[in-house]
PDB file of C-alpha atoms in Angstrom:
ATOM      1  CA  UNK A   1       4.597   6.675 -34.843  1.00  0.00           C
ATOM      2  CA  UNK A   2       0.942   7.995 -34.405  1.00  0.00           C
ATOM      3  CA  UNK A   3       0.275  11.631 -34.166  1.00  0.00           C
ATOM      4  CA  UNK A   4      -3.012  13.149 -33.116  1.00  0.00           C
ATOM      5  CA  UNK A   5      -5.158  15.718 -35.484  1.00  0.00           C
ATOM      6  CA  UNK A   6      -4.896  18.862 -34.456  1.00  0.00           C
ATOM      7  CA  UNK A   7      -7.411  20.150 -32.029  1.00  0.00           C
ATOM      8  CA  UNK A   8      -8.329  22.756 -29.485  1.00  0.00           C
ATOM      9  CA  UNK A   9      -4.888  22.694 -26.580  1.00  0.00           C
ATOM     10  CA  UNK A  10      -5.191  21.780 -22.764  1.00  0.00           C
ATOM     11  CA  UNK A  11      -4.572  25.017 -20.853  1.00  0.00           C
ATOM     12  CA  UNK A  12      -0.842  24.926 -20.080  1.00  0.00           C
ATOM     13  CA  UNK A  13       0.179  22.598 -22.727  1.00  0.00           C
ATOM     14  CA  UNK A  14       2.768  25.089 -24.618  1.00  0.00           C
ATOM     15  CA  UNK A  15       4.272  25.991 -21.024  1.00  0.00           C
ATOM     16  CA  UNK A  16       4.416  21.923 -20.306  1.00  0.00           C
ATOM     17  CA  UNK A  17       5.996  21.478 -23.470  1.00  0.00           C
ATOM     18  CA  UNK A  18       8.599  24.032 -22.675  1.00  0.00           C
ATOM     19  CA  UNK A  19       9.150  22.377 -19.727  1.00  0.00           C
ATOM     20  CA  UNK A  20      10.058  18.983 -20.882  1.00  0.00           C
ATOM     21  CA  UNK A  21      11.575  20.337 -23.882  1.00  0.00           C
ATOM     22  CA  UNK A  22      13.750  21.451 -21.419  1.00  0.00           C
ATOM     23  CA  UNK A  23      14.477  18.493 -18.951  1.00  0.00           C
ATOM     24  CA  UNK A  24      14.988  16.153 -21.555  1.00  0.00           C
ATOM     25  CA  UNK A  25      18.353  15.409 -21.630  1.00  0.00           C
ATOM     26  CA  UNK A  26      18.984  14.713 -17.893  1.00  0.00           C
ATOM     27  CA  UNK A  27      15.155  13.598 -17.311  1.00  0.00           C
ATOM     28  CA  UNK A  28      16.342  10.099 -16.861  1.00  0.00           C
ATOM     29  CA  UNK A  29      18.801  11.402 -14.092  1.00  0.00           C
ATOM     30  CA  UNK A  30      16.209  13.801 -12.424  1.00  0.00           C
ATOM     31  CA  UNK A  31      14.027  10.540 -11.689  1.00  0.00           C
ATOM     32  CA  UNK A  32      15.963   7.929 -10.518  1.00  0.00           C
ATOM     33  CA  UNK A  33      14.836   8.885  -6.926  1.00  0.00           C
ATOM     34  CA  UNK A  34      11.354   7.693  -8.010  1.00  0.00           C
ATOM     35  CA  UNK A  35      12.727   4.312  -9.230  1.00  0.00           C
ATOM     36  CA  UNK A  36      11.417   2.492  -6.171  1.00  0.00           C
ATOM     37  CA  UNK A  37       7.798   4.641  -6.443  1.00  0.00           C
ATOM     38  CA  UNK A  38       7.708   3.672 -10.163  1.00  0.00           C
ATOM     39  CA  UNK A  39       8.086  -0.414  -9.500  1.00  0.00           C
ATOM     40  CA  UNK A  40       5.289   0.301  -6.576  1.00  0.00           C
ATOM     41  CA  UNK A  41       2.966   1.665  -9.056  1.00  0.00           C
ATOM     42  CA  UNK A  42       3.809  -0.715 -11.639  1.00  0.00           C
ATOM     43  CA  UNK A  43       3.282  -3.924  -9.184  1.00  0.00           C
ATOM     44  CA  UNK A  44      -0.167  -2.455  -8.212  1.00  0.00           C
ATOM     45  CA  UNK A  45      -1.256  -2.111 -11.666  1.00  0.00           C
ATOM     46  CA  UNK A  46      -1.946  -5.999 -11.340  1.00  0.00           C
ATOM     47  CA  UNK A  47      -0.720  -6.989 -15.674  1.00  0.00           C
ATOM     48  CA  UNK A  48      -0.479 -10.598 -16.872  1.00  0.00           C
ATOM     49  CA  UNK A  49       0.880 -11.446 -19.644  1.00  0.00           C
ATOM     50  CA  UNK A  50      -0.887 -10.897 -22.957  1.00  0.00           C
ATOM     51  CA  UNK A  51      -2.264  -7.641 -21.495  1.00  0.00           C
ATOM     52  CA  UNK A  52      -2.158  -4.091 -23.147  1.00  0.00           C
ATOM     53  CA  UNK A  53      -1.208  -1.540 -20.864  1.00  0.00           C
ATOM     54  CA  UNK A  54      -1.265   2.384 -21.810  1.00  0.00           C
ATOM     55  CA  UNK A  55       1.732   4.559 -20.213  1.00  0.00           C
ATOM     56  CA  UNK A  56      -0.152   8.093 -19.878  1.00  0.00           C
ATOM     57  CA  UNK A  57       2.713  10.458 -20.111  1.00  0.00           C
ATOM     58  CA  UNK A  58       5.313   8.161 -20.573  1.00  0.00           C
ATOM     59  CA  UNK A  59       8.264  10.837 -21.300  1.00  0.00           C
ATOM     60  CA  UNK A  60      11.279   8.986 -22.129  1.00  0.00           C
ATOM     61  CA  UNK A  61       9.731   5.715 -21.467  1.00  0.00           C
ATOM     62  CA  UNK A  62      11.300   4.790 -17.970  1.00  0.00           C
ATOM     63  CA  UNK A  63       8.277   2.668 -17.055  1.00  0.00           C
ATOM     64  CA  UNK A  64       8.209   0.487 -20.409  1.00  0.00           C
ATOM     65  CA  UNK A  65      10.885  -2.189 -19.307  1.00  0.00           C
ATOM     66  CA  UNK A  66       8.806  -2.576 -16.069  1.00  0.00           C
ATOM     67  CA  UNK A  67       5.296  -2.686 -17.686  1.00  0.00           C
ATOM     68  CA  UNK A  68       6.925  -5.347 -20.305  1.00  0.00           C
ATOM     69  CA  UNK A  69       8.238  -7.293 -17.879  1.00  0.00           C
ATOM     70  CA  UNK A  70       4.517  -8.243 -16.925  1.00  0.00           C
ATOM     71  CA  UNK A  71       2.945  -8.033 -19.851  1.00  0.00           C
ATOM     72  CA  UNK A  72       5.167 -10.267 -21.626  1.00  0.00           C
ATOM     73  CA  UNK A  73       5.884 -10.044 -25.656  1.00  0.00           C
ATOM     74  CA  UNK A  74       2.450 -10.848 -26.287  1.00  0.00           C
ATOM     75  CA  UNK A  75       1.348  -7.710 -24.276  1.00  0.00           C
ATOM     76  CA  UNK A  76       1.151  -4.389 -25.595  1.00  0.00           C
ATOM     77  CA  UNK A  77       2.626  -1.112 -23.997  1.00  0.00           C
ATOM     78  CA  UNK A  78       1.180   2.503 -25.704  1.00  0.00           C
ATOM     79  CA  UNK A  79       2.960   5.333 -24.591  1.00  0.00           C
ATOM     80  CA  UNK A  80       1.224   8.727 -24.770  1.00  0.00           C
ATOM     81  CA  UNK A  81       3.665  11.924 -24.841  1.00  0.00           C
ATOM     82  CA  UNK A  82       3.249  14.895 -25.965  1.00  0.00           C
ATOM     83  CA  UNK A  83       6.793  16.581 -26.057  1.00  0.00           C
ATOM     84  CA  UNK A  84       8.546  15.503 -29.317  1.00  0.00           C
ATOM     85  CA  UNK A  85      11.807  15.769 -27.356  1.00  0.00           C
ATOM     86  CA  UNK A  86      11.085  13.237 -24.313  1.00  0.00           C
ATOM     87  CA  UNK A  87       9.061  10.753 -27.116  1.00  0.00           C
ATOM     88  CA  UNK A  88      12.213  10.792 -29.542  1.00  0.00           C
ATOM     89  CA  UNK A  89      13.981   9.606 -25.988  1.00  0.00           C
ATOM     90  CA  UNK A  90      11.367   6.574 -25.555  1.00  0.00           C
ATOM     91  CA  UNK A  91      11.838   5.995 -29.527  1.00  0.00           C
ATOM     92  CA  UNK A  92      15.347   5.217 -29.073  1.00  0.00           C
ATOM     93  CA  UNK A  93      15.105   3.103 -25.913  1.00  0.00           C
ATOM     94  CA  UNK A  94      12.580   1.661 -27.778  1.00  0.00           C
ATOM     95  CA  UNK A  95      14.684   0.460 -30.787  1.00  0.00           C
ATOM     96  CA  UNK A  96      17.929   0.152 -29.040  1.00  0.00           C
ATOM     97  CA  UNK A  97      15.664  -2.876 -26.898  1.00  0.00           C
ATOM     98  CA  UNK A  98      14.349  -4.421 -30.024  1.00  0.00           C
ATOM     99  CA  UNK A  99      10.782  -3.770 -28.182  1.00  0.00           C
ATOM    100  CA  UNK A 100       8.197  -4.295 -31.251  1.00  0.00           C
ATOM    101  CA  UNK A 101       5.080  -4.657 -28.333  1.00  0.00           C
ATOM    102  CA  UNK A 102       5.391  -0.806 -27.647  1.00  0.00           C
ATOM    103  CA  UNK A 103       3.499   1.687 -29.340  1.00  0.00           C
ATOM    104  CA  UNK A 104       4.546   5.128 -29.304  1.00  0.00           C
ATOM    105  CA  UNK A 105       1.638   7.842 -29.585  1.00  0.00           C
ATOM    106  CA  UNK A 106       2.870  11.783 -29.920  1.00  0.00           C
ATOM    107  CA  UNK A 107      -0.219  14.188 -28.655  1.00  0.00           C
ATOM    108  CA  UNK A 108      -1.665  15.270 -25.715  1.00  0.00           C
ATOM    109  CA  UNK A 109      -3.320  12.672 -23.375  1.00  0.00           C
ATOM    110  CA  UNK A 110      -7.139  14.287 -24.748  1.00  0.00           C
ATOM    111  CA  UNK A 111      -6.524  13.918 -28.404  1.00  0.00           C
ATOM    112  CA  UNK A 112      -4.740  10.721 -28.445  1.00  0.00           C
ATOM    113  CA  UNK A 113      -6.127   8.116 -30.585  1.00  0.00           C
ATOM    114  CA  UNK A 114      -5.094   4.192 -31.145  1.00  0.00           C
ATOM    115  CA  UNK A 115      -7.010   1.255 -31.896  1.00  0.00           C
ATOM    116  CA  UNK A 116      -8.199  -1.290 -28.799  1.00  0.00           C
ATOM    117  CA  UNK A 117      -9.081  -0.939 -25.504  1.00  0.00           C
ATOM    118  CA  UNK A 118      -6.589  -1.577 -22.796  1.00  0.00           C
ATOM    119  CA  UNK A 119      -6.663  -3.302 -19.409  1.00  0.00           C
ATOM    120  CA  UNK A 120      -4.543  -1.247 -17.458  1.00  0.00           C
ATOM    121  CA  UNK A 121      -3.419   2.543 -17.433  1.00  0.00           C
ATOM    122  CA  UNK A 122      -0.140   4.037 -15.469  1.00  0.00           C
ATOM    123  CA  UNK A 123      -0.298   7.760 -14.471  1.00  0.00           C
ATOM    124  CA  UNK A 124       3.605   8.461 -13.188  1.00  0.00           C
ATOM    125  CA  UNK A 125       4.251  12.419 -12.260  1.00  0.00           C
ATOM    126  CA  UNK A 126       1.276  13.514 -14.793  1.00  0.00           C
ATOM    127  CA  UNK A 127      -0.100  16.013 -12.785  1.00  0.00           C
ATOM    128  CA  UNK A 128      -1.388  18.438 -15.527  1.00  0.00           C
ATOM    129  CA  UNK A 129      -3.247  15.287 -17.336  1.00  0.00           C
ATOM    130  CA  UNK A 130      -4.997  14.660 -13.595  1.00  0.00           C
ATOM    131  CA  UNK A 131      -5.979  17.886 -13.594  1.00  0.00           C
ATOM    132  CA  UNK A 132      -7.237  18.077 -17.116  1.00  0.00           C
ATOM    133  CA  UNK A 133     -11.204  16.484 -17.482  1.00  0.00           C
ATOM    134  CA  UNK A 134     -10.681  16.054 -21.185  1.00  0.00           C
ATOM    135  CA  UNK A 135      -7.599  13.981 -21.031  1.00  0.00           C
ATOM    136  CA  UNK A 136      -9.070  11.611 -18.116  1.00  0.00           C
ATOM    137  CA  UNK A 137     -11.786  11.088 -20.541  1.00  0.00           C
ATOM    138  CA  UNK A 138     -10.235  10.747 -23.643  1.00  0.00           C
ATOM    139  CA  UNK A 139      -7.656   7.881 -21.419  1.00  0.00           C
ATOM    140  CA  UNK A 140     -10.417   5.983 -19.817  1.00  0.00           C
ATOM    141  CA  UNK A 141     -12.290   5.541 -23.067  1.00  0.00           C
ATOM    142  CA  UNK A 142      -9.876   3.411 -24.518  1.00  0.00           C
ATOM    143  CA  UNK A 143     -10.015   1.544 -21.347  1.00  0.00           C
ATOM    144  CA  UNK A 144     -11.678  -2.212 -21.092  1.00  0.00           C
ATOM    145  CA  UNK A 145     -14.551  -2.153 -18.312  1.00  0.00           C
ATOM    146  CA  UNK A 146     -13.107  -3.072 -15.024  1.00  0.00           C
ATOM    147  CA  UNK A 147      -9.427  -1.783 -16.257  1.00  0.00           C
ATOM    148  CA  UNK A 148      -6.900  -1.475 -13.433  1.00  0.00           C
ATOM    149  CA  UNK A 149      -5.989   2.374 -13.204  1.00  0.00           C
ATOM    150  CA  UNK A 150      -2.789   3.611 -10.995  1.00  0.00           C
ATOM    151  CA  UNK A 151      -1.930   6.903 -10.197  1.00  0.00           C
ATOM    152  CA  UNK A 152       1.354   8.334  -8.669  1.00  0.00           C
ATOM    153  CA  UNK A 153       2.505  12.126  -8.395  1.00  0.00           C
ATOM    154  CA  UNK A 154       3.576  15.215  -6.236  1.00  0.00           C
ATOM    155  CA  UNK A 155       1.240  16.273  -3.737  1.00  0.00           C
ATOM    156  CA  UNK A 156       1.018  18.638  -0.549  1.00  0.00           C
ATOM    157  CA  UNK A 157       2.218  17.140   2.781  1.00  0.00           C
ATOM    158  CA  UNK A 158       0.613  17.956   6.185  1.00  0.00           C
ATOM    159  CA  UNK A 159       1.290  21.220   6.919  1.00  0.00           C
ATOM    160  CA  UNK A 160       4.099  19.826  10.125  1.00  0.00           C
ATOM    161  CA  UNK A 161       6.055  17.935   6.688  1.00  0.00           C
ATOM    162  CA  UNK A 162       7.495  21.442   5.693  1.00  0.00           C
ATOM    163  CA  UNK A 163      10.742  19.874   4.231  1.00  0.00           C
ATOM    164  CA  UNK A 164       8.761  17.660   1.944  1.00  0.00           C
ATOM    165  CA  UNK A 165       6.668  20.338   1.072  1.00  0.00           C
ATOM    166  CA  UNK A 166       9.830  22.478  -0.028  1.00  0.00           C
ATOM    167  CA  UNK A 167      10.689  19.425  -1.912  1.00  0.00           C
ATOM    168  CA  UNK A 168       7.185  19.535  -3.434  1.00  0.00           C
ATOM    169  CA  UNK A 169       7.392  23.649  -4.351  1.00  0.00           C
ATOM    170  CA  UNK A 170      10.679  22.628  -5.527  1.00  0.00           C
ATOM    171  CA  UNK A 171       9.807  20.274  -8.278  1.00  0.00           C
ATOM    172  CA  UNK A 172       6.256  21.505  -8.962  1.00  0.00           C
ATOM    173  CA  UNK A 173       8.098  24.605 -10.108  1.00  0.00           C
ATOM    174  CA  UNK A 174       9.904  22.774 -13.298  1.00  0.00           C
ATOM    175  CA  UNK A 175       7.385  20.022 -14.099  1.00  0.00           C
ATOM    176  CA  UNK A 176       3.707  20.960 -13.681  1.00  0.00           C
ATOM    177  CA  UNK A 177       2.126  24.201 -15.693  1.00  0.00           C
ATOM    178  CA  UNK A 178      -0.547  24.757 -13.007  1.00  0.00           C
ATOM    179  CA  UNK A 179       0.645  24.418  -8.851  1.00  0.00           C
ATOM    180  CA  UNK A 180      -3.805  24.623  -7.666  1.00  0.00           C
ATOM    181  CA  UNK A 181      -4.797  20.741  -6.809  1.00  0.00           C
ATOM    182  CA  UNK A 182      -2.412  19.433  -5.087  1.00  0.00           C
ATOM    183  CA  UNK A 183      -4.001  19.056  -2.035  1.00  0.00           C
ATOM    184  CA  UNK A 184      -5.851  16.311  -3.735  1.00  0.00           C
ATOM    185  CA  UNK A 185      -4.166  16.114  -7.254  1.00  0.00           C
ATOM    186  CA  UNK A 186      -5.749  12.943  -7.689  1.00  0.00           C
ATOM    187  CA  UNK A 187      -9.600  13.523  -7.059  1.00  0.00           C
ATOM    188  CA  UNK A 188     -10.742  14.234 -10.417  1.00  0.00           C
ATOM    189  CA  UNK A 189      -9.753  10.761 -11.289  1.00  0.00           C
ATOM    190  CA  UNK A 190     -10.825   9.242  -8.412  1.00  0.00           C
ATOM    191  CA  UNK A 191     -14.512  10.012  -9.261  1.00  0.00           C
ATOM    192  CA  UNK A 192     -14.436   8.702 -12.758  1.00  0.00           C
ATOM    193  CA  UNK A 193     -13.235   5.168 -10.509  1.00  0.00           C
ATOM    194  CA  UNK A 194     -14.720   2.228  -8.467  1.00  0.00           C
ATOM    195  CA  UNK A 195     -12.939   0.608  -6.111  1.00  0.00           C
ATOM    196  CA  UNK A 196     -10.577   3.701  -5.221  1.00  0.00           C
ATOM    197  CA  UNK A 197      -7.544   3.327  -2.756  1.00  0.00           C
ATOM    198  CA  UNK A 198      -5.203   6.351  -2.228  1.00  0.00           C
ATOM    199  CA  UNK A 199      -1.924   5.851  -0.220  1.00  0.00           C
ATOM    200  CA  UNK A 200       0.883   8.374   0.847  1.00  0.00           C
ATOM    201  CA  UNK A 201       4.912   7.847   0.954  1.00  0.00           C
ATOM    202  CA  UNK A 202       7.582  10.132   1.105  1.00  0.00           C
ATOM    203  CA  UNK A 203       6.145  12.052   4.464  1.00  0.00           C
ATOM    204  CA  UNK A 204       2.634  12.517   2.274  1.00  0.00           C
ATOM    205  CA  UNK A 205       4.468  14.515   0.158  1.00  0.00           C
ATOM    206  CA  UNK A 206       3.970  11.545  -3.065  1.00  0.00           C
ATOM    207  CA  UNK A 207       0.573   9.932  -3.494  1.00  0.00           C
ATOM    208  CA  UNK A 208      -0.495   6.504  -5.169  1.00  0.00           C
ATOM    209  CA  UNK A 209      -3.997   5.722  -6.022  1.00  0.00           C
ATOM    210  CA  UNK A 210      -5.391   2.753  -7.846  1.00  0.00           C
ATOM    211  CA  UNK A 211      -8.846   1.965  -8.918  1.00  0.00           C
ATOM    212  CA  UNK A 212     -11.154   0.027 -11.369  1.00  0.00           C
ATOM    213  CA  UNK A 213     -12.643   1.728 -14.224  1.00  0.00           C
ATOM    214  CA  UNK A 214     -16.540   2.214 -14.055  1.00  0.00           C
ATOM    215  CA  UNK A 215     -17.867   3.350 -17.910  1.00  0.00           C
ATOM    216  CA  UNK A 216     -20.390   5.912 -17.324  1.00  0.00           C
ATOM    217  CA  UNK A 217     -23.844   5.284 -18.336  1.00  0.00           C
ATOM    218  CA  UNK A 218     -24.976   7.353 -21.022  1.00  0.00           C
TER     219      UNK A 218
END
């Protein structure tokens, strides 16, 4: 399994890795609520078979049966994770599936390296990576021109939702380092995209973008 050099740390990365450290053993548990925003995001991602997908922040690798099911075995799922505790998880589902398409890559989401470019990337509950301008970079590079990207995550209902918003205090408090941008936790991404669609579920309170990849001109 991959590991990324050593390098200069995201802001909030040692509290994030705490975090997850943390939640790993029930992880699985804590998001099966998601399960039907997880096979939204994963439908809108558009894979055929054959394709290479990357799973930014792919904890204990709850999206990879999903992604596989569209890529296919001759597709190719990376997983990014940092936390050595939620990646060991994804190992073992991993092996216990006899999946030998996935690739699992331990570092942060602006240091990982692996060879290709993809044609797809999935951002589920990764709000410190969509807030992070180094990790969006790092991610898209390894992106094909034209790559589908989807986003999901936590993000602040209208101010009439206030149950949802207690919901999104509530679990903002044990999984993202950093609570500013979540009014719009998804617009640095959105300007590195063409294309850009954002929807709302869950009373606002969960967002889902998706969007083309647009290499900047240098």
């Amino acid at each position: 399994m991959p590991k990324a050099p050593a390098s200069g740390r995201a802001p909030g990365r040692s509290v994030a890795q705490a975090q997850y450290r943390q939640r790993a053993p029930h992880y699985d548990a804590e998001l099966l609520v998601f399960e039907p925003v997880r096979a939204h995001a994963i439908a809108l991602l558009g894979l055929r078979p054959g394709e290479q997908v990357l799973d930014v922040g792919c904890g204990t690798g709850l999206s990879f049966d999903g992604l596989r099911s569209r890529v296919g075995p001759r597709g190719r799922i990376t997983g990014i994770e940092q936390c050595p505790e939620m990646l060991a998880r994804a190992e073992a589902r991993v092996a216990a599936c006899h999946w030998g398409n996935v690739e699992l890559v331990e570092a942060a989401a602006s240091e990982a390296e692996f060879q290709g470019l993809a044609d797809a990337a999935l951002f589920h509950f990764t709000h410190d990576i969509l807030r992070h301008e180094p990790s969006l970079d790092n991610v898209l590079a390894h992106l094909k021109p034209g790559a589908r990207v989807v986003a999901v995550g936590l993000q602040w209902a209208p101010p009439w939702a206030w149950a949802a918003n207690g919901f999104v205090m509530a679990a903002a408090m044990y999984s993202v380092s950093r609570l500013d941008g979540l009014v719009r936790p998804w617009e640095l991404l959105a300007a590195r995209l063409e294309d850009v669609e954002v929807e709302s579920t869950g009373f606002g309170a969960i967002f889902l973008l998706r969007g083309l990849h647009a290499p900047r001109a240098h």
